[in-house]
Amino acid sequence: MADPAPKQAPRGVVTDNLVSLQSFILEEEARYPRATGEFSWIVSAISLAAKIIAHKVRHVRLQNVLGDDGVTNVQGEEQLHMDAIANEVIMRVLGGRSSIAVLGSEEDEEPTILRRGHEGGRYCVLFDPLDGSSNLDTAVGVGTIFTILRNDPHIPGAVETVCQPGHQQVAAGYVLYGSSTVFVITTGHGVHMFELDAAVGSFMLVKRDLQMPARKKIYSVNEANADGFPEQFRRYLKWAHAEGYTSRYIGSMVADIHRTLVNGGVFLYPPTKKHPDGKLRLLYEANPMSFLVEQAGGTSVTADGRRTMDLQPGKLHERVPLVLGSRDEVDAVMRA
Ligand code: AHM
Ligand code: MG
């Protein structure tokens, strides 16, 4: 009888070509005969900014960039020195890309208009420069989240231009500065994962078309807030305890969502006493993560069960209560 086929190619056997993020995006763009290459320039800028931020994050104490600047950002939260650095890096790197019309950041009160539609501004980029930055002093994974939207030249105001429902996103992704630096992106054709090879200076493709498991008995929530959750979420937690679920919560959204994408499970930030509308921001946190999760076969809804990416945002820093992750696990929360 023939030997069963080995599950994995033996070490040293080349099974796939080496593909950098840059070449991957150029390949993706080639699907569209009328593409101008401007989109890949934007992704390459984000990857450059990510490499600069990754370097800083890896040496926060040596470079003395921990601590705060004594500034409170628009969210009423203390702005850490690294938040300001990451924001500036992204603004400076993206500022040089000639097709960007508007940049919007968690750290800035208003979106910044770089150029109008008639001056070549075709895209808007919204981002959270360093999500979870309060974890930096304990060396926990933090991340950058981004979304790319089309700029409608007929809408004059920057806020109105970026207030698009999530299903209109052109691309979205995040960079996780964890034990490895990981870049995860979707352009609406699956979710693809890249790992930074710092010696080479490139993000290299490590997983094409990532699909998340449909179910996994893991929930990820700040359970200390449970007394303030709506009844439905308290019922869910009781049910999950009885069903033998495991809890995993890092408190750094990019790290929690990355684990959920790779291993499966559900991530929740329901309404709480302190944050009755949820804590996470719709435009540059919830929508990009929802796009990735849906592209990986999962689901993302708000606390009342509406699809997150169908919400019409009203302002740049709008918050939303969020439930996202493996399809069956999100269903279990909503059935509770
Ligand atoms: P930030 O954007 O100010 O860093 O806040 C967002 C972070 C997320 O990374 C994380 O999911 C959440 O806040 C944790 O909040 P909490 O500490 O209330 O559980
Ligand atoms: Mg954030």
GROMACS .gro file of C-alpha atoms in nm, residues 51-278:
model
  228
   51LYS     CA    1   0.803   4.951   0.983
   52ILE     CA    2   0.899   5.283   1.142
   53ILE     CA    3   0.643   5.239   1.422
   54ALA     CA    4   0.746   4.875   1.474
   55HIS     CA    5   1.104   4.988   1.527
   56LYS     CA    6   0.997   5.245   1.787
   57VAL     CA    7   0.762   5.003   1.965
   58ARG     CA    8   1.042   4.745   1.992
   59HIS     CA    9   1.265   4.994   2.179
   60VAL     CA   10   1.022   5.204   2.383
   61ARG     CA   11   1.234   5.212   2.694
   62LEU     CA   12   1.571   5.244   2.520
   63GLN     CA   13   1.434   5.532   2.311
   64ASN     CA   14   1.258   5.681   2.614
   65VAL     CA   15   0.924   5.720   2.439
   66LEU     CA   16   0.700   5.579   2.712
   67GLY     CA   17   0.474   5.806   2.917
   68ASP     CA   18   0.236   6.082   2.829
   69ASP     CA   19   0.270   6.430   2.689
   70GLY     CA   20   0.023   6.578   2.936
   71VAL     CA   21  -0.221   6.611   2.643
   72THR     CA   22  -0.578   6.481   2.633
   73ASN     CA   23  -0.699   6.373   2.291
   74VAL     CA   24  -1.042   6.429   2.140
   75GLN     CA   25  -1.169   6.110   2.306
   76GLY     CA   26  -1.096   6.265   2.645
   77GLU     CA   27  -0.816   6.010   2.688
   78GLU     CA   28  -0.461   6.081   2.789
   79GLN     CA   29  -0.242   6.093   2.480
   80LEU     CA   30   0.073   5.889   2.526
   81HIS     CA   31   0.400   6.000   2.372
   82MET     CA   32   0.398   5.694   2.143
   83ASP     CA   33   0.042   5.776   2.026
   84ALA     CA   34   0.166   6.116   1.908
   85ILE     CA   35   0.479   5.966   1.745
   86ALA     CA   36   0.282   5.696   1.560
   87ASN     CA   37   0.028   5.955   1.446
   88GLU     CA   38   0.299   6.185   1.315
   89VAL     CA   39   0.479   5.903   1.134
   90ILE     CA   40   0.160   5.801   0.951
   91MET     CA   41   0.064   6.160   0.868
   92ARG     CA   42   0.410   6.232   0.730
   93VAL     CA   43   0.441   5.913   0.527
   94LEU     CA   44   0.087   5.924   0.386
   95GLY     CA   45   0.105   6.300   0.338
   96GLY     CA   46   0.343   6.241   0.046
   97ARG     CA   47   0.103   6.020  -0.151
   98SER     CA   48  -0.057   6.229  -0.422
   99SER     CA   49  -0.386   6.040  -0.449
  100ILE     CA   50  -0.491   6.091  -0.087
  101ALA     CA   51  -0.764   6.349  -0.036
  102VAL     CA   52  -0.833   6.317   0.338
  103LEU     CA   53  -0.659   6.163   0.639
  104GLY     CA   54  -0.850   6.096   0.961
  105SER     CA   55  -0.692   5.978   1.284
  106GLU     CA   56  -0.813   5.872   1.626
  107GLU     CA   57  -0.570   6.127   1.765
  108ASP     CA   58  -0.699   6.428   1.570
  109GLU     CA   59  -1.026   6.604   1.630
  110GLU     CA   60  -1.096   6.677   1.263
  111PRO     CA   61  -0.995   6.500   0.943
  112THR     CA   62  -0.713   6.666   0.750
  113ILE     CA   63  -0.780   6.764   0.391
  114LEU     CA   64  -0.467   6.711   0.180
  115ARG     CA   65  -0.616   6.783  -0.161
  116ARG     CA   66  -0.952   6.807  -0.331
  117GLY     CA   67  -1.096   6.564  -0.585
  118HIS     CA   68  -1.008   6.793  -0.878
  119GLU     CA   69  -0.648   6.802  -0.751
  120GLY     CA   70  -0.620   6.423  -0.775
  121GLY     CA   71  -0.752   6.327  -0.429
  122ARG     CA   72  -0.912   5.988  -0.495
  123TYR     CA   73  -0.890   5.817  -0.155
  124CYS     CA   74  -0.943   5.885   0.214
  125VAL     CA   75  -0.743   5.696   0.477
  126LEU     CA   76  -0.867   5.665   0.835
  127PHE     CA   77  -0.657   5.509   1.106
  128ASP     CA   78  -0.595   5.441   1.471
  129PRO     CA   79  -0.220   5.494   1.483
  130LEU     CA   80  -0.146   5.289   1.796
  131ASP     CA   81  -0.439   5.101   1.936
  132GLY     CA   82  -0.395   4.959   2.285
  133SER     CA   83  -0.103   5.192   2.357
  134SER     CA   84  -0.169   5.186   2.731
  135ASN     CA   85  -0.022   4.833   2.718
  136LEU     CA   86   0.314   4.952   2.587
  137ASP     CA   87   0.490   4.977   2.920
  138THR     CA   88   0.424   4.606   2.982
  139ALA     CA   89   0.541   4.498   2.636
  140VAL     CA   90   0.199   4.366   2.535
  141GLY     CA   91   0.107   4.359   2.163
  142VAL     CA   92  -0.032   4.683   2.021
  143GLY     CA   93  -0.140   4.772   1.669
  144THR     CA   94  -0.220   5.014   1.391
  145ILE     CA   95  -0.565   4.988   1.228
  146PHE     CA   96  -0.645   5.143   0.889
  147THR     CA   97  -0.920   5.171   0.632
  148ILE     CA   98  -0.913   5.311   0.279
  149LEU     CA   99  -1.225   5.475   0.137
  150ARG     CA  100  -1.304   5.638  -0.196
  151ASN     CA  101  -1.316   6.016  -0.195
  152ASP     CA  102  -1.639   6.145  -0.344
  153PRO     CA  103  -1.539   6.471  -0.517
  154HIS     CA  104  -1.900   6.593  -0.502
  155ILE     CA  105  -1.906   6.600  -0.121
  156PRO     CA  106  -1.732   6.919  -0.004
  157GLY     CA  107  -1.689   6.853   0.372
  158ALA     CA  108  -1.416   6.619   0.495
  159VAL     CA  109  -1.631   6.472   0.773
  160GLU     CA  110  -1.920   6.403   0.535
  161THR     CA  111  -1.676   6.244   0.288
  162VAL     CA  112  -1.537   5.996   0.540
  163CYS     CA  113  -1.872   5.912   0.701
  164GLN     CA  114  -1.929   5.614   0.473
  165PRO     CA  115  -2.083   5.282   0.580
  166GLY     CA  116  -1.827   5.005   0.619
  167HIS     CA  117  -1.948   4.808   0.320
  168GLN     CA  118  -1.802   5.082   0.099
  169GLN     CA  119  -1.446   5.028   0.224
  170VAL     CA  120  -1.192   4.973  -0.056
  171ALA     CA  121  -0.942   4.804   0.172
  172ALA     CA  122  -0.880   4.763   0.543
  173GLY     CA  123  -0.628   4.603   0.771
  174TYR     CA  124  -0.411   4.619   1.075
  175VAL     CA  125  -0.053   4.580   1.182
  176LEU     CA  126   0.009   4.389   1.503
  177TYR     CA  127   0.333   4.472   1.683
  178GLY     CA  128   0.343   4.150   1.880
  179SER     CA  129   0.604   3.880   1.926
  180SER     CA  130   0.624   3.911   1.548
  181THR     CA  131   0.508   4.208   1.340
  182VAL     CA  132   0.211   4.102   1.132
  183PHE     CA  133   0.032   4.291   0.853
  184VAL     CA  134  -0.320   4.170   0.774
  185ILE     CA  135  -0.516   4.319   0.484
  186THR     CA  136  -0.826   4.273   0.273
  187THR     CA  137  -0.922   4.446  -0.048
  188GLY     CA  138  -1.249   4.253  -0.061
  189HIS     CA  139  -1.090   3.937  -0.206
  190GLY     CA  140  -1.006   3.741   0.107
  191VAL     CA  141  -0.778   3.816   0.401
  192HIS     CA  142  -0.403   3.790   0.362
  193MET     CA  143  -0.134   3.786   0.626
  194PHE     CA  144   0.227   3.907   0.602
  195GLU     CA  145   0.510   3.891   0.851
  196LEU     CA  146   0.783   4.151   0.877
  197ASP     CA  147   1.129   4.021   0.800
  198ALA     CA  148   1.314   4.307   0.966
  199ALA     CA  149   1.652   4.207   0.821
  200VAL     CA  150   1.515   4.220   0.467
  201GLY     CA  151   1.287   4.517   0.545
  202SER     CA  152   0.979   4.362   0.382
  203PHE     CA  153   0.646   4.222   0.490
  204MET     CA  154   0.637   3.871   0.337
  205LEU     CA  155   0.322   3.672   0.260
  206VAL     CA  156   0.273   3.396   0.519
  207LYS     CA  157  -0.097   3.316   0.476
  208ARG     CA  158  -0.312   3.365   0.169
  209ASP     CA  159  -0.690   3.370   0.204
  210LEU     CA  160  -0.716   3.323   0.579
  211GLN     CA  161  -1.049   3.170   0.683
  212MET     CA  162  -1.154   3.167   1.048
  213PRO     CA  163  -1.314   2.862   1.212
  214ALA     CA  164  -1.696   2.879   1.220
  215ARG     CA  165  -1.699   2.795   1.590
  216LYS     CA  166  -1.461   2.790   1.885
  217LYS     CA  167  -1.548   2.802   2.254
  218ILE     CA  168  -1.359   3.122   2.333
  219TYR     CA  169  -1.503   3.458   2.431
  220SER     CA  170  -1.302   3.777   2.459
  221VAL     CA  171  -1.453   4.057   2.666
  222ASN     CA  172  -1.368   4.278   2.961
  223GLU     CA  173  -1.577   4.074   3.202
  224ALA     CA  174  -1.518   4.319   3.487
  225ASN     CA  175  -1.776   4.541   3.314
  226ALA     CA  176  -2.041   4.265   3.312
  227ASP     CA  177  -2.264   4.424   3.579
  228GLY     CA  178  -2.317   4.716   3.342
  229PHE     CA  179  -2.385   4.502   3.031
  230PRO     CA  180  -2.739   4.476   2.891
  231GLU     CA  181  -2.918   4.166   3.017
  232GLN     CA  182  -2.859   3.973   2.693
  233PHE     CA  183  -2.479   3.981   2.737
  234ARG     CA  184  -2.502   3.873   3.100
  235ARG     CA  185  -2.722   3.580   2.991
  236TYR     CA  186  -2.468   3.490   2.723
  237LEU     CA  187  -2.181   3.484   2.972
  238LYS     CA  188  -2.379   3.260   3.207
  239TRP     CA  189  -2.457   3.026   2.917
  240ALA     CA  190  -2.092   3.026   2.800
  241HIS     CA  191  -1.971   2.940   3.152
  242ALA     CA  192  -2.212   2.646   3.165
  243GLU     CA  193  -2.099   2.531   2.819
  244GLY     CA  194  -1.733   2.522   2.922
  245TYR     CA  195  -1.606   2.821   2.724
  246THR     CA  196  -1.259   2.966   2.776
  247SER     CA  197  -1.197   3.337   2.826
  248ARG     CA  198  -0.910   3.522   2.653
  249TYR     CA  199  -0.878   3.899   2.684
  250ILE     CA  200  -0.563   4.098   2.623
  251GLY     CA  201  -0.725   4.443   2.632
  252SER     CA  202  -0.554   4.539   2.309
  253MET     CA  203  -0.806   4.514   2.027
  254VAL     CA  204  -0.564   4.431   1.747
  255ALA     CA  205  -0.412   4.146   1.947
  256ASP     CA  206  -0.756   4.016   2.056
  257ILE     CA  207  -0.897   4.030   1.702
  258HIS     CA  208  -0.585   3.873   1.553
  259ARG     CA  209  -0.621   3.577   1.788
  260THR     CA  210  -0.992   3.557   1.706
  261LEU     CA  211  -0.921   3.558   1.332
  262VAL     CA  212  -0.656   3.289   1.358
  263ASN     CA  213  -0.805   3.062   1.627
  264GLY     CA  214  -1.175   3.151   1.616
  265GLY     CA  215  -1.407   3.264   1.896
  266VAL     CA  216  -1.596   3.584   1.961
  267PHE     CA  217  -1.482   3.933   2.063
  268LEU     CA  218  -1.728   4.165   2.236
  269TYR     CA  219  -1.732   4.524   2.355
  270PRO     CA  220  -2.095   4.573   2.464
  271PRO     CA  221  -2.243   4.890   2.610
  272THR     CA  222  -2.115   4.949   2.965
  273LYS     CA  223  -2.198   5.197   3.242
  274LYS     CA  224  -1.893   5.403   3.148
  275HIS     CA  225  -1.944   5.363   2.770
  276PRO     CA  226  -2.319   5.330   2.703
  277ASP     CA  227  -2.253   5.343   2.325
  278GLY     CA  228  -1.964   5.097   2.346
   0.00000   0.00000   0.00000
